[in-house]
Coordinates of C-alpha atoms in Angstrom, one line a residue:
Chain A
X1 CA -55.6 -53.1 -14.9
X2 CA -53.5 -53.2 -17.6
X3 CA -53.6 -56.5 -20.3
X4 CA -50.3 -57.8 -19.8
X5 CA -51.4 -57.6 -16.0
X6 CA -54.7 -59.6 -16.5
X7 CA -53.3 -61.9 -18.6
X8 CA -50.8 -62.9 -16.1
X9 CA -53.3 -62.7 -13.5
X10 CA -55.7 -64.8 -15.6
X11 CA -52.6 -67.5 -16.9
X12 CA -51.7 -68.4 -13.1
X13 CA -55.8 -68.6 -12.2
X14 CA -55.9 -70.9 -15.2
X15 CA -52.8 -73.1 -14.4
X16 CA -52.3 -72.5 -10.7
X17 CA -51.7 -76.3 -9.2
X18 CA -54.6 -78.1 -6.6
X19 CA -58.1 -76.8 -5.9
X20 CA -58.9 -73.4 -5.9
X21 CA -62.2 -71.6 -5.8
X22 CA -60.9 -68.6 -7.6
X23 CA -61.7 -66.4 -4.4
X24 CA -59.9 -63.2 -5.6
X25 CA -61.9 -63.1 -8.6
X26 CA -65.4 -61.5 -9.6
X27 CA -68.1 -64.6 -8.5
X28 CA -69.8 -64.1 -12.2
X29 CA -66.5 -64.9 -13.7
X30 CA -65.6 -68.1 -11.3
X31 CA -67.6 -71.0 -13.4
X32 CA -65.8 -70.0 -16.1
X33 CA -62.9 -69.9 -15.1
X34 CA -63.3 -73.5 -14.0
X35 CA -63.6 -74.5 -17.5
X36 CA -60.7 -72.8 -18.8
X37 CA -58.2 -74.3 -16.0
X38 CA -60.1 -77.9 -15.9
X39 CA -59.4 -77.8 -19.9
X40 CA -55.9 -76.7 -19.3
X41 CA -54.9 -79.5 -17.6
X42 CA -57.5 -82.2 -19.5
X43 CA -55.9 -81.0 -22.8
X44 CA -51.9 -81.7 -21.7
X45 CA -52.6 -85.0 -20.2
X46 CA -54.6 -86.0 -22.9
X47 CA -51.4 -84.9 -25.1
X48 CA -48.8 -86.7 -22.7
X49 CA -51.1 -89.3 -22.9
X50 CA -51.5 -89.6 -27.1
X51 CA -47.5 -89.1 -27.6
X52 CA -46.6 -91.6 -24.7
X53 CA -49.5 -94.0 -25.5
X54 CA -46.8 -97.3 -24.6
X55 CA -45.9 -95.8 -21.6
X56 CA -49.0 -94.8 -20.4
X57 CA -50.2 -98.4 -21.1
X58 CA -47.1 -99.7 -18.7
X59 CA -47.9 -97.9 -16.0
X60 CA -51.7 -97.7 -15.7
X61 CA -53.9 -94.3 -15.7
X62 CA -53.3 -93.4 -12.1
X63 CA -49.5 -93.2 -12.4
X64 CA -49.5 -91.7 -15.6
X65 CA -51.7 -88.9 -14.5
X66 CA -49.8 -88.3 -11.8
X67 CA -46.8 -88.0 -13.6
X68 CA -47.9 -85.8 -15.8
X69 CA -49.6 -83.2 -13.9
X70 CA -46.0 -83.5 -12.1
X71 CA -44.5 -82.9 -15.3
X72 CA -47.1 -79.9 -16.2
X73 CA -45.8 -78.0 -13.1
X74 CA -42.2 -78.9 -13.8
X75 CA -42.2 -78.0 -17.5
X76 CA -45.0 -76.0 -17.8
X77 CA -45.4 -75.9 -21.8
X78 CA -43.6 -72.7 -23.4
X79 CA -43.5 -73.7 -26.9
X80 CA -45.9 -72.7 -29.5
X81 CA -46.5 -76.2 -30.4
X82 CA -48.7 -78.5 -28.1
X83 CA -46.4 -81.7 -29.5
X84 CA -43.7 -80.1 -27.6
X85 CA -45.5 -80.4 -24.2
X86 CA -44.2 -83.6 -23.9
X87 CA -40.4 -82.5 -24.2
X88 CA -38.7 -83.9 -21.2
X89 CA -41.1 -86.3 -20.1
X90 CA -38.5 -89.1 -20.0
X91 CA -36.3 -87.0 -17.7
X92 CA -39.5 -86.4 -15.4
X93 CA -40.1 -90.4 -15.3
X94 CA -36.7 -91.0 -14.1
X95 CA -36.8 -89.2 -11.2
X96 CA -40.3 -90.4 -10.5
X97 CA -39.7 -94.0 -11.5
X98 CA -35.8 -94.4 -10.4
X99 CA -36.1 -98.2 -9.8
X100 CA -37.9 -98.9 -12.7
X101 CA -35.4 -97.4 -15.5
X102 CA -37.5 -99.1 -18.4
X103 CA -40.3 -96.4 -17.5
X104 CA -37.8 -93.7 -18.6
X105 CA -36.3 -95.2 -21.6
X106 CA -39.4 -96.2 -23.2
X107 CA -40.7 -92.6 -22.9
X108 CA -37.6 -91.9 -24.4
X109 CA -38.2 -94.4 -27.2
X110 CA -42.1 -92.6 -27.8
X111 CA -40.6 -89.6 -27.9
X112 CA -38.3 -90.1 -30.3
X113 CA -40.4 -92.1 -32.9
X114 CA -42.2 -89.0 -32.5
X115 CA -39.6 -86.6 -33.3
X116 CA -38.5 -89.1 -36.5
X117 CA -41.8 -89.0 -37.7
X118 CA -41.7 -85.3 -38.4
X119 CA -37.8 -84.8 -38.8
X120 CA -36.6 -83.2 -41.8
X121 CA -36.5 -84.7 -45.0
X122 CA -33.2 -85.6 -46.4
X123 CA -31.4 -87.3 -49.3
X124 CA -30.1 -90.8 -48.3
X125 CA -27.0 -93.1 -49.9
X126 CA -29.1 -96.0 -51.4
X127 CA -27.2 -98.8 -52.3
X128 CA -27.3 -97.8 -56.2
X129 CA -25.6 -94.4 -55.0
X130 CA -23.1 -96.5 -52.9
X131 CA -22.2 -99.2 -55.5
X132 CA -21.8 -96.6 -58.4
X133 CA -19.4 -94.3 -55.9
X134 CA -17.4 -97.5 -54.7
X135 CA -17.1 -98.7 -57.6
X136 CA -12.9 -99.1 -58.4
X137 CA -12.4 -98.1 -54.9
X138 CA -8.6 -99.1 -54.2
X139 CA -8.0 -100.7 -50.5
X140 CA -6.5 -97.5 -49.7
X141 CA -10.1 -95.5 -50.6
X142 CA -12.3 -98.4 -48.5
X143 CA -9.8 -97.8 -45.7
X144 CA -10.5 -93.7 -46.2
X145 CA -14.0 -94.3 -46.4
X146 CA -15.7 -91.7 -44.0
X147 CA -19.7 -91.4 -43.4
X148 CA -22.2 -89.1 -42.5
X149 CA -26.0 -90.4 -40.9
X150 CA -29.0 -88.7 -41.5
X151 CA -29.4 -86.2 -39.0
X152 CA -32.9 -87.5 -37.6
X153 CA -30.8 -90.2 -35.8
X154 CA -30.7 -91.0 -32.5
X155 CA -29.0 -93.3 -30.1
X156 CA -29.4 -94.2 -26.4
X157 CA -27.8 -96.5 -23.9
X158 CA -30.1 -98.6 -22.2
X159 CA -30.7 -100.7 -19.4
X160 CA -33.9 -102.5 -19.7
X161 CA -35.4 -104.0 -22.9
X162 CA -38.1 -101.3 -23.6
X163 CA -37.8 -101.8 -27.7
X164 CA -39.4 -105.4 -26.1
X165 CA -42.0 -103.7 -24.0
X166 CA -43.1 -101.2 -27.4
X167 CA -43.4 -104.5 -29.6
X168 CA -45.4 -106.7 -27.0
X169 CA -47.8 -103.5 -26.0
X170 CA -48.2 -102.6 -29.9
X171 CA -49.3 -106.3 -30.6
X172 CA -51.4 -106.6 -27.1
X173 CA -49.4 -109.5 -26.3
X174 CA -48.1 -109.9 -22.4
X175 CA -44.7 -108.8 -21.0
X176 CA -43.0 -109.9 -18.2
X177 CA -41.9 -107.5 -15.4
X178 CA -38.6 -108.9 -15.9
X179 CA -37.3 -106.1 -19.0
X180 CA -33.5 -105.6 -17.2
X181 CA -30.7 -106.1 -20.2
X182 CA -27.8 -108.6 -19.0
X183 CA -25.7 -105.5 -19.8
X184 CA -26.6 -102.3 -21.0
X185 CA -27.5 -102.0 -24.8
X186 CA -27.7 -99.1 -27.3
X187 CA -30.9 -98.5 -28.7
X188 CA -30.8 -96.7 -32.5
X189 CA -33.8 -94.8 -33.8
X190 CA -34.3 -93.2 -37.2
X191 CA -36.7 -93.1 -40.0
X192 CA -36.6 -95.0 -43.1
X193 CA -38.3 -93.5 -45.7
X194 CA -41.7 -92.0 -44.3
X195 CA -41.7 -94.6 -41.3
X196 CA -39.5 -94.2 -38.2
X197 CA -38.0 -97.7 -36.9
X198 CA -36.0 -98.5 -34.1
X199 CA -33.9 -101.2 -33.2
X200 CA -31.0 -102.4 -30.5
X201 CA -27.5 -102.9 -31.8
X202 CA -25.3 -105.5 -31.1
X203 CA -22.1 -104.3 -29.3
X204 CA -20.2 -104.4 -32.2
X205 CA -22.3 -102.1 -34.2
X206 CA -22.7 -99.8 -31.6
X207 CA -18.4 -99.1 -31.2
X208 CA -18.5 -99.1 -35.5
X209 CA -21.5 -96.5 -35.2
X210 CA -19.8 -94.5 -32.3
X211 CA -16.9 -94.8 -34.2
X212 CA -18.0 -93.7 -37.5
X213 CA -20.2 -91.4 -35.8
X214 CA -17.1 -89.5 -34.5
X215 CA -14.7 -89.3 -37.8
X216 CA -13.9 -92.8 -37.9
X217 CA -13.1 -94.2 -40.9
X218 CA -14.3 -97.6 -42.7
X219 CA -10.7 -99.0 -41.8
X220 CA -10.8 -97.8 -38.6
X221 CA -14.2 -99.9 -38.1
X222 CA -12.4 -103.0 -39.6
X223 CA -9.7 -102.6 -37.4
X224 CA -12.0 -102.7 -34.4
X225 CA -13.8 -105.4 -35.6
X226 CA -10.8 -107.7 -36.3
X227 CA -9.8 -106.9 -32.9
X228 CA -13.0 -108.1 -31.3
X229 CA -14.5 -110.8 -33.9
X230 CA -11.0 -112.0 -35.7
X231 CA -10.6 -112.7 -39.4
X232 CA -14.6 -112.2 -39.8
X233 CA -14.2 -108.6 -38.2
X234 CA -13.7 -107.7 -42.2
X235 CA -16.8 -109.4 -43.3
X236 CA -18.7 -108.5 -40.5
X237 CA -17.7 -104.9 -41.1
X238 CA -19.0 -105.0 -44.9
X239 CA -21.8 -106.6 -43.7
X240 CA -23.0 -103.7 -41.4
X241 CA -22.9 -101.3 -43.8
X242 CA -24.4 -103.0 -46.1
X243 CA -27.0 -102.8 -43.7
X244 CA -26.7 -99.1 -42.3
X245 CA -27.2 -97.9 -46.4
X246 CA -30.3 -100.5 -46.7
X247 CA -32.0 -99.1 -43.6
X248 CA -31.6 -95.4 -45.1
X249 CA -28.7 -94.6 -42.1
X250 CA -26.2 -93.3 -44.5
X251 CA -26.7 -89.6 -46.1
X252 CA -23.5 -89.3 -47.5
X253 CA -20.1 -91.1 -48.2
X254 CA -17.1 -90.0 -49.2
X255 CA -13.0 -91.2 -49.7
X256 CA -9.9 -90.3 -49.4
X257 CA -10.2 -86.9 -47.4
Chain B
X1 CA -51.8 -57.4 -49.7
X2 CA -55.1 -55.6 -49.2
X3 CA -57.9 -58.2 -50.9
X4 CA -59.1 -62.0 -50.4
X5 CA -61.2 -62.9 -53.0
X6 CA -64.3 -64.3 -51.7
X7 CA -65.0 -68.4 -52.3
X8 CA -67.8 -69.5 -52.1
X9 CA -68.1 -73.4 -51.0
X10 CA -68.6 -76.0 -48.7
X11 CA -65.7 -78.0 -47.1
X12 CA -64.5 -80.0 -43.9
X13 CA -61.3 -80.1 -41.8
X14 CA -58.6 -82.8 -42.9
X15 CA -58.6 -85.1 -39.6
X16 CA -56.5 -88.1 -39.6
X17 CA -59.7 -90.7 -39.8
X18 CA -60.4 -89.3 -43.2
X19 CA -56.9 -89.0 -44.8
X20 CA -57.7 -92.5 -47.1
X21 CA -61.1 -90.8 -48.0
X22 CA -59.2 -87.3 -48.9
X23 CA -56.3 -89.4 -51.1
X24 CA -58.4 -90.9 -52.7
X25 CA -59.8 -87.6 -54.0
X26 CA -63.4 -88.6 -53.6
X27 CA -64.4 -86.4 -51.0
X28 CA -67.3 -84.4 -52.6
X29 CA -66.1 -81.1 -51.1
X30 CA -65.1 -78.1 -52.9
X31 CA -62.2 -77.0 -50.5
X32 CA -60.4 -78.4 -46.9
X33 CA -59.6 -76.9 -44.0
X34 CA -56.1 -77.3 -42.0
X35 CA -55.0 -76.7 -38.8
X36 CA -51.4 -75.0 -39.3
X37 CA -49.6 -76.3 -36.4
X38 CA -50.6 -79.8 -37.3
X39 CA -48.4 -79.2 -40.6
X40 CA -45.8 -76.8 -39.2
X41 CA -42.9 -79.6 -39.0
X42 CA -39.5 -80.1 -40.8
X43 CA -40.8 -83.2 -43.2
X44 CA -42.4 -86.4 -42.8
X45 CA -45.4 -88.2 -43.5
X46 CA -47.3 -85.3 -42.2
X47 CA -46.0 -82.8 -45.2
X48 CA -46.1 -85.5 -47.5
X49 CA -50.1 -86.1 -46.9
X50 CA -50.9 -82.8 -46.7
X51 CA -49.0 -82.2 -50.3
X52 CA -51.0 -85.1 -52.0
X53 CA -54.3 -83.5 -50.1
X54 CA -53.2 -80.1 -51.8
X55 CA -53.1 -81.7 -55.5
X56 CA -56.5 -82.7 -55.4
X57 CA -58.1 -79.9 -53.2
X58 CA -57.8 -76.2 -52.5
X59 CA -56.8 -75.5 -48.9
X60 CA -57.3 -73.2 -46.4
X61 CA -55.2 -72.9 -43.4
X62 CA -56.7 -72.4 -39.6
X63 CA -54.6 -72.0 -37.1
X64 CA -54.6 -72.0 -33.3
X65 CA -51.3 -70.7 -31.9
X66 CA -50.8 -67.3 -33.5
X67 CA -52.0 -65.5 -29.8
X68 CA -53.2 -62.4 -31.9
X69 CA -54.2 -61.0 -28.5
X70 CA -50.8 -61.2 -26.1
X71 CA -50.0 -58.3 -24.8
X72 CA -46.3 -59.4 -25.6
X73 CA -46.5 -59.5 -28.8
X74 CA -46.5 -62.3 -31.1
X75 CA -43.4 -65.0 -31.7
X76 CA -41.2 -64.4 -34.7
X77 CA -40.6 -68.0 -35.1
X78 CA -43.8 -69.1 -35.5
X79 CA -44.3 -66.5 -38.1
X80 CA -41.9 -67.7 -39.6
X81 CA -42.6 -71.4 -39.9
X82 CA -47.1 -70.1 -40.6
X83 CA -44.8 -68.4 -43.8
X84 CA -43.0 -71.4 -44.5
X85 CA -46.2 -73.5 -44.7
X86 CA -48.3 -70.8 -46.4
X87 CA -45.9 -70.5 -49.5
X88 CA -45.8 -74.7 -49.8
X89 CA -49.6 -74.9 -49.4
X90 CA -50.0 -71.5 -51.1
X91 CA -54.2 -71.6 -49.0
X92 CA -57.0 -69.8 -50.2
X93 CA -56.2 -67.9 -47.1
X94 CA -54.7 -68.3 -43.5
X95 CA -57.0 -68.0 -40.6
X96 CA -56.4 -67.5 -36.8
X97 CA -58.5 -66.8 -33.8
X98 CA -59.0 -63.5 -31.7
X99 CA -57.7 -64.6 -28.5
X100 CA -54.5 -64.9 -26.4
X101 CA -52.9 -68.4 -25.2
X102 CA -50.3 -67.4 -23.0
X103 CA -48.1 -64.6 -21.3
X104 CA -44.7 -64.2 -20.4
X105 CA -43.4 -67.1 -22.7
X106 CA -45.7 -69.9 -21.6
X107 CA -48.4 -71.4 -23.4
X108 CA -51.9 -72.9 -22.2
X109 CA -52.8 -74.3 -25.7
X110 CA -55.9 -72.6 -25.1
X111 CA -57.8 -69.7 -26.9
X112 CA -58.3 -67.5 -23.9
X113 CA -60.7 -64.7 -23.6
X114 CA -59.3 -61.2 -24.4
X115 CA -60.9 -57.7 -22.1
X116 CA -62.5 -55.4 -25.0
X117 CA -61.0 -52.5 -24.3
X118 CA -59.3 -50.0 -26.6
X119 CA -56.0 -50.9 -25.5
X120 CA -56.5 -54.2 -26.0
X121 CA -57.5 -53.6 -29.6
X122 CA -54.3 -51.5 -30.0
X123 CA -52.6 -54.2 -28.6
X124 CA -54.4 -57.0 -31.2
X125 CA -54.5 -54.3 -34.4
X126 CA -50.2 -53.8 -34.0
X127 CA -50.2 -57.7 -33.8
X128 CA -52.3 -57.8 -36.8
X129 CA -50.3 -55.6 -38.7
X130 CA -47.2 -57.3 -37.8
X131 CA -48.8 -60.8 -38.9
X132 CA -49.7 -59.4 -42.1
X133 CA -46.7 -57.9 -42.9
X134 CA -44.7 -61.1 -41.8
X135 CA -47.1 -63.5 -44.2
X136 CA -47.4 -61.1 -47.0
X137 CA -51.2 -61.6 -46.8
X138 CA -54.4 -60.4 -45.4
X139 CA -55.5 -62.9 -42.6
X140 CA -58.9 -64.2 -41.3
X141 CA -59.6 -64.1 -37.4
X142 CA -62.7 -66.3 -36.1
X143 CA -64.3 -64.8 -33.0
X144 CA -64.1 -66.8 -30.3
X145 CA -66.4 -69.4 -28.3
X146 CA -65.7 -68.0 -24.2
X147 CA -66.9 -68.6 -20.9
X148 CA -66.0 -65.6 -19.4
X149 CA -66.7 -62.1 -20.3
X150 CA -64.6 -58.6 -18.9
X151 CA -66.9 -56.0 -18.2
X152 CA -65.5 -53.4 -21.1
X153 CA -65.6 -50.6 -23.6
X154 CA -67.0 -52.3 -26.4
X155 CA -69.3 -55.6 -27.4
X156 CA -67.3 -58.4 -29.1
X157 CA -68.8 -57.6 -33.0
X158 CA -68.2 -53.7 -32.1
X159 CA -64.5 -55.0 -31.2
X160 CA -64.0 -57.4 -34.8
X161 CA -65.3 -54.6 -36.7
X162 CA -62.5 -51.9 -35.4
X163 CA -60.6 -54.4 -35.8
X164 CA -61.5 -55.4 -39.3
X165 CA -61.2 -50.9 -40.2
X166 CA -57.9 -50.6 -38.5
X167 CA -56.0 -53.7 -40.4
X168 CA -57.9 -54.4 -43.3
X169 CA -58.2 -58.0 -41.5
X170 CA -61.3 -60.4 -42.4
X171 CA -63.4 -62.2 -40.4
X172 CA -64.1 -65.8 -40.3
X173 CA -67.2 -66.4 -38.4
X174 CA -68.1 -69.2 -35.9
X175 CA -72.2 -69.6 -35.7
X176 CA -71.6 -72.0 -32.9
X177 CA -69.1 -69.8 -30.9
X178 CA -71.6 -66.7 -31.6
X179 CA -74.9 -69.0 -30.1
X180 CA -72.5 -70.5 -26.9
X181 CA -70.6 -67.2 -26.1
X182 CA -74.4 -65.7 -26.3
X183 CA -76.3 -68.2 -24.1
X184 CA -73.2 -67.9 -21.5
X185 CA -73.2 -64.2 -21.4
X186 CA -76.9 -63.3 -22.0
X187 CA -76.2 -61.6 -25.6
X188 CA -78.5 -61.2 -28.3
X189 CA -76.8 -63.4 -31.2
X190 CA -78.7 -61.7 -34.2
X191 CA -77.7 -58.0 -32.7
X192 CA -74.0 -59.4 -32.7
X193 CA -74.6 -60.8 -36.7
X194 CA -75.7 -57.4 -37.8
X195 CA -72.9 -55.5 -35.8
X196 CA -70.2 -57.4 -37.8
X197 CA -69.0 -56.0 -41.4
X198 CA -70.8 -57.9 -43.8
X199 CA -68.1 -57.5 -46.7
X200 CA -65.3 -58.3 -44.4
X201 CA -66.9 -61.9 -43.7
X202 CA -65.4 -64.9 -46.2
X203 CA -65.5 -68.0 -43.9
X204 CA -68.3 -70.0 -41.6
X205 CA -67.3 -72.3 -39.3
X206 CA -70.1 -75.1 -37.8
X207 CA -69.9 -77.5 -34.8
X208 CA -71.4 -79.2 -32.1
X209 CA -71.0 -78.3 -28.2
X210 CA -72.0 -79.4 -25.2
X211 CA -73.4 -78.2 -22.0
X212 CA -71.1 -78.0 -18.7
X213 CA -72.0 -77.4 -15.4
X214 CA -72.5 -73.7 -15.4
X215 CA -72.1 -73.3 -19.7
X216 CA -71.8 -74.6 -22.7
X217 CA -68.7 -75.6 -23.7
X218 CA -67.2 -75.2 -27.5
X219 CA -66.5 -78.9 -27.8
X220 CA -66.5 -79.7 -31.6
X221 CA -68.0 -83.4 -30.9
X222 CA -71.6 -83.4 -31.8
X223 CA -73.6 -82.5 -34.7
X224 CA -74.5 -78.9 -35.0
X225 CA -77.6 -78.5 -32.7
X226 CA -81.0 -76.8 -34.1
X227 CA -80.5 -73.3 -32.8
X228 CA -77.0 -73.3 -34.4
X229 CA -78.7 -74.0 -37.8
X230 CA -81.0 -71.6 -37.9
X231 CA -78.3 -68.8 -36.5
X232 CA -76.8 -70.1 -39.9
X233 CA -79.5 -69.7 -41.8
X234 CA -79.7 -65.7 -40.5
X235 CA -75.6 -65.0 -41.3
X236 CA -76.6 -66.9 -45.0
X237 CA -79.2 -64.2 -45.4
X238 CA -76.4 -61.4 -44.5
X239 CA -72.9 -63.2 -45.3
X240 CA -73.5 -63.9 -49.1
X241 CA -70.0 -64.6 -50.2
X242 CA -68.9 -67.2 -48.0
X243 CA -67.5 -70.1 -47.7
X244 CA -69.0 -72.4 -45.2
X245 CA -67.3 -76.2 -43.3
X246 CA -68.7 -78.3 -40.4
X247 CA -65.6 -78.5 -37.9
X248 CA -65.3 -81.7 -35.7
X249 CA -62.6 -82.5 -33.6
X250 CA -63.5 -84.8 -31.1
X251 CA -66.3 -88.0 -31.4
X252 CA -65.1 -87.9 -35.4
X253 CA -67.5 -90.3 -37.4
X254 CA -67.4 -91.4 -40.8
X255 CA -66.9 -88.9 -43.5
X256 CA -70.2 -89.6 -44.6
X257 CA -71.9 -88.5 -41.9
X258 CA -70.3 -85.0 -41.9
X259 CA -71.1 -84.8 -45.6
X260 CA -74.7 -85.5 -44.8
X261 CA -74.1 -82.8 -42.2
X262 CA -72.5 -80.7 -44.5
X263 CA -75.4 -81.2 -47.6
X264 CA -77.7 -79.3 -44.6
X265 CA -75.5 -76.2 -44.7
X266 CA -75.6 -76.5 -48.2
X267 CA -79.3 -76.6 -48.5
X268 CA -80.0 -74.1 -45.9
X269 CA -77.2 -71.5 -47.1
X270 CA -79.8 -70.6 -50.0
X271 CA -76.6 -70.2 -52.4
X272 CA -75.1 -72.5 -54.7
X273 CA -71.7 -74.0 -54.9
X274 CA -69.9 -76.5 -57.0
X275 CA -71.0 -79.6 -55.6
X276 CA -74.6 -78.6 -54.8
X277 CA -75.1 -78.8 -58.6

């Protein structure tokens, strides 16, 4: 037998799914294969389990399990990187759990405070940067005023509250069942400095960040915000990016193009 | 690219418990081991720990994913990013393990047991050479703890030392994957001490294991057990110019106790380094 032919003979031994007693295989060599496939699927739970910690807490051991040996046979790993076993894990949860949407979205929310903790490192606008660039802007340059984000962001639309369910599991506090949103929500997540954060916008900021997002301009986010909030839409408009640059959103600004 | 100048210390892995301990650059330990993959990301925390480690310690890099044994060959893009990390970290060298973890593109995160045959060391010396080439550096490969054995050409040591004379590879050496590979196949450790190269040896590895059902298992969660020591003690007498760490990975206690741990392999290596002064 060639290598490539006992390695694939010895890969689906290791990871084939339910019992098996390795009956096509040399007795001596049956205990240990035992330990190789037992550690196979100890070690990727284990993993699912570390990165989706909150979301293993939410649904209890047996469920979790379950879902991820499911998820082990669905996406069996391929990367080189064991982090990345858990790629997809939110999409597994949703067709597992599809009355229970928060199960999904705060897998989704795991995953990618993980992915923010490691994203690249990049140069933000702080509000020195921003003050020293605005400074003598003309009305016509704050109304040309385009933004880029750093590139570690992300955004989701939710439907249940599972920013809530994160916070009460990291402080060990209780949570009620009830976690559906009155409407649905966006949720933001990004990293500020060496810490990723997350947090859900209001409406508002979520139509100036899709806006922005997609070639909008700072006038164009006014204008949307007059149109929804009045007069204040100008403040409120200052006001969020005021916050965006605080929060480290921002990696670059620029006017007039 | 042919040499790796030998070191001769005593260090630990960097595990995340001890991180405070290691910033605060009073670990007594003349170098620390890595795990690669652990460090192989875009930026973060992660990178940022690892370069305040690096200003206070000399590394060395271990890794676990490199699959020196696939008869596929070996991914270019994790090549790539091992290279990436090597030339930040700039290690005292980058280690790896002779094994395979996965075939036609999937991946079992484990360090699986390779047939010792002379095509698979064909196989394993081209992936070498390739690994080499890519990292513009001689690299290290550990021999590995396994629980089953192919009935083949050549003995595991016989293997790592065609090995070693067909890539100019090194060898880092696991005492405790040497005693549990020998109690599960009925080996005679000290035979496979003396079959390795002695001058291509330039790192010991230590741990704990424990015993399964039908084996012992490579566990890394216990102290090193009295039979391990005194294996130790025999590749001291052979493997002069070596550098020597206790590995845990599981069960992690205080850095304290794994210095205690680690002042034993001191004392019984029977050569002096840096902090044993």
């Amino acid at each position: 037998m060639t290598l490539v032919d006992l390695q694939r003979r010895f890969y689906a031994a290791v990871t084939s799914p339910g019992e098996t007693a390795f009956e096509d295989w040399e007795p001596a060599l049956r205990p240990g294969l035992a330990v190789y496939r037992n550690a196979y699927r100890a070690r990727l739970i284990e993993c699912l389990r570390s990165t989706f910690e909150k979301t293993w807490t939410w649904i209890g051991d047996e469920s979790f399990d379950a879902a991820a040996a499911h998820h082990l046979i669905a996406k069996p790993p391929r990367s080189w990187t064991l982090d990345d076993a858990g790629a997809g894990f939110d999409e597994t949860l949703a067709q597992l759990f599809p009355d229970d949407s928060e199960v999904a979205e705060l897998a989704w929310l795991e995953w990618q405070m993980q992915q923010a903790f490691t994203a690249a490192d990049e140069p933000v606008l702080d509000a020195t940067g921003f003050a020293a660039l605005s400074k003598g802007f003309t009305e016509e340059a704050w109304a040309s005023l385009r933004l880029s984000f750093v590139t570690g962001m992300r955004l989701r639309r939710i439907q249940a509250d599972c920013g809530a369910i994160w916070t009460a599991i990291a402080n060990d506090e209780n949570m009620s069942a009830d976690v559906l949103l009155d409407e649905k929500r966006s949720l933001l997540v990004w990293r500020q400095g060496l810490d990723p954060r997350f947090r859900m916008l209001s409406s508002e900021e979520a139509v100036c960040l899709d806006l922005l997002r997609n070639g909008g301009t700072f006038g164009d986010m006014c204008e949307a915000l007059i149109k929804r909030l009045g007069v204040s839409g100008i403040e409120e408009a200052g006001r969020t990016l005021g916050v965006w640059i605080a929060q480290g959103l921002v990696r670059h600004a620029e006017a007039g193009v | 690219m042919t040499e790796i100048q030998p070191f001769t210390g005593f260090g630990l892995g960097l595990r995340k418990n001890h991180y405070a301990d290691y910033l605060a650059g009073t670990v007594p330990v003349d170098f620390v081991e890595i795990i690669s993959e652990n460090f192989m990301v875009d930026g973060g925390r992660p990178l940022f720990t690892l370069d305040a480690v690096r200003e206070r310690y000399p590394v060395v890099m271990h890794g676990v994913s490199m699959s020196i044994g696939s008869a596929a060959g070996l991914d270019r893009e994790y090549l790539a990013r091992l290279k990436r990390l090597a030339d930040r970290v700039k290690p005292l060298w980058v280690s790896d393990h002779l094994c395979w973890t996965g075939v036609d593109g999937h991946n079992t995160h484990d360090l699986l047991p390779l047939p010792y045959s002379e095509e698979a060391l064909e196989i394993v010396c081209r992936n070498i050479m390739q690994a080499q080439e890519a990292l513009g550096r001689p690299l290290l490969f550990e021999n590995p703890s396994s629980y089953v054995a192919f009935d083949t050409d050549m003995t595991e040591s016989q293997f790592l030392a065609a090995m070693c004379e067909r890539t100019g590879c090194f060898l880092l050496l696991d005492v405790n994957n040497v005693y549990v590979s020998s109690v599960n196949h009925g080996f005679d450790p000290i035979a496979y001490l003396e079959g390795l190269p002695a001058s291509r040896v330039r790192q010991i590895h230590l741990a704990g294991h424990s015993r399964g059902q039908d084996v012992l298992i490579d566990t890394h969660d216990a102290p090193v057990c009295a039979d391990v020591w005194a294996l130790y003690q025999l590749a001291c007498a052979r493997f002069t110019s070596v550098a020597a760490m206790i590995e845990r990975d599981d069960e992690i206690p205080p850095i304290d106790v794994l210095l205690s741990e680690l002042d034993i392999a001191r004392s019984l290596s029977g050569h002096d380094a840096r902090y044993a002064a």
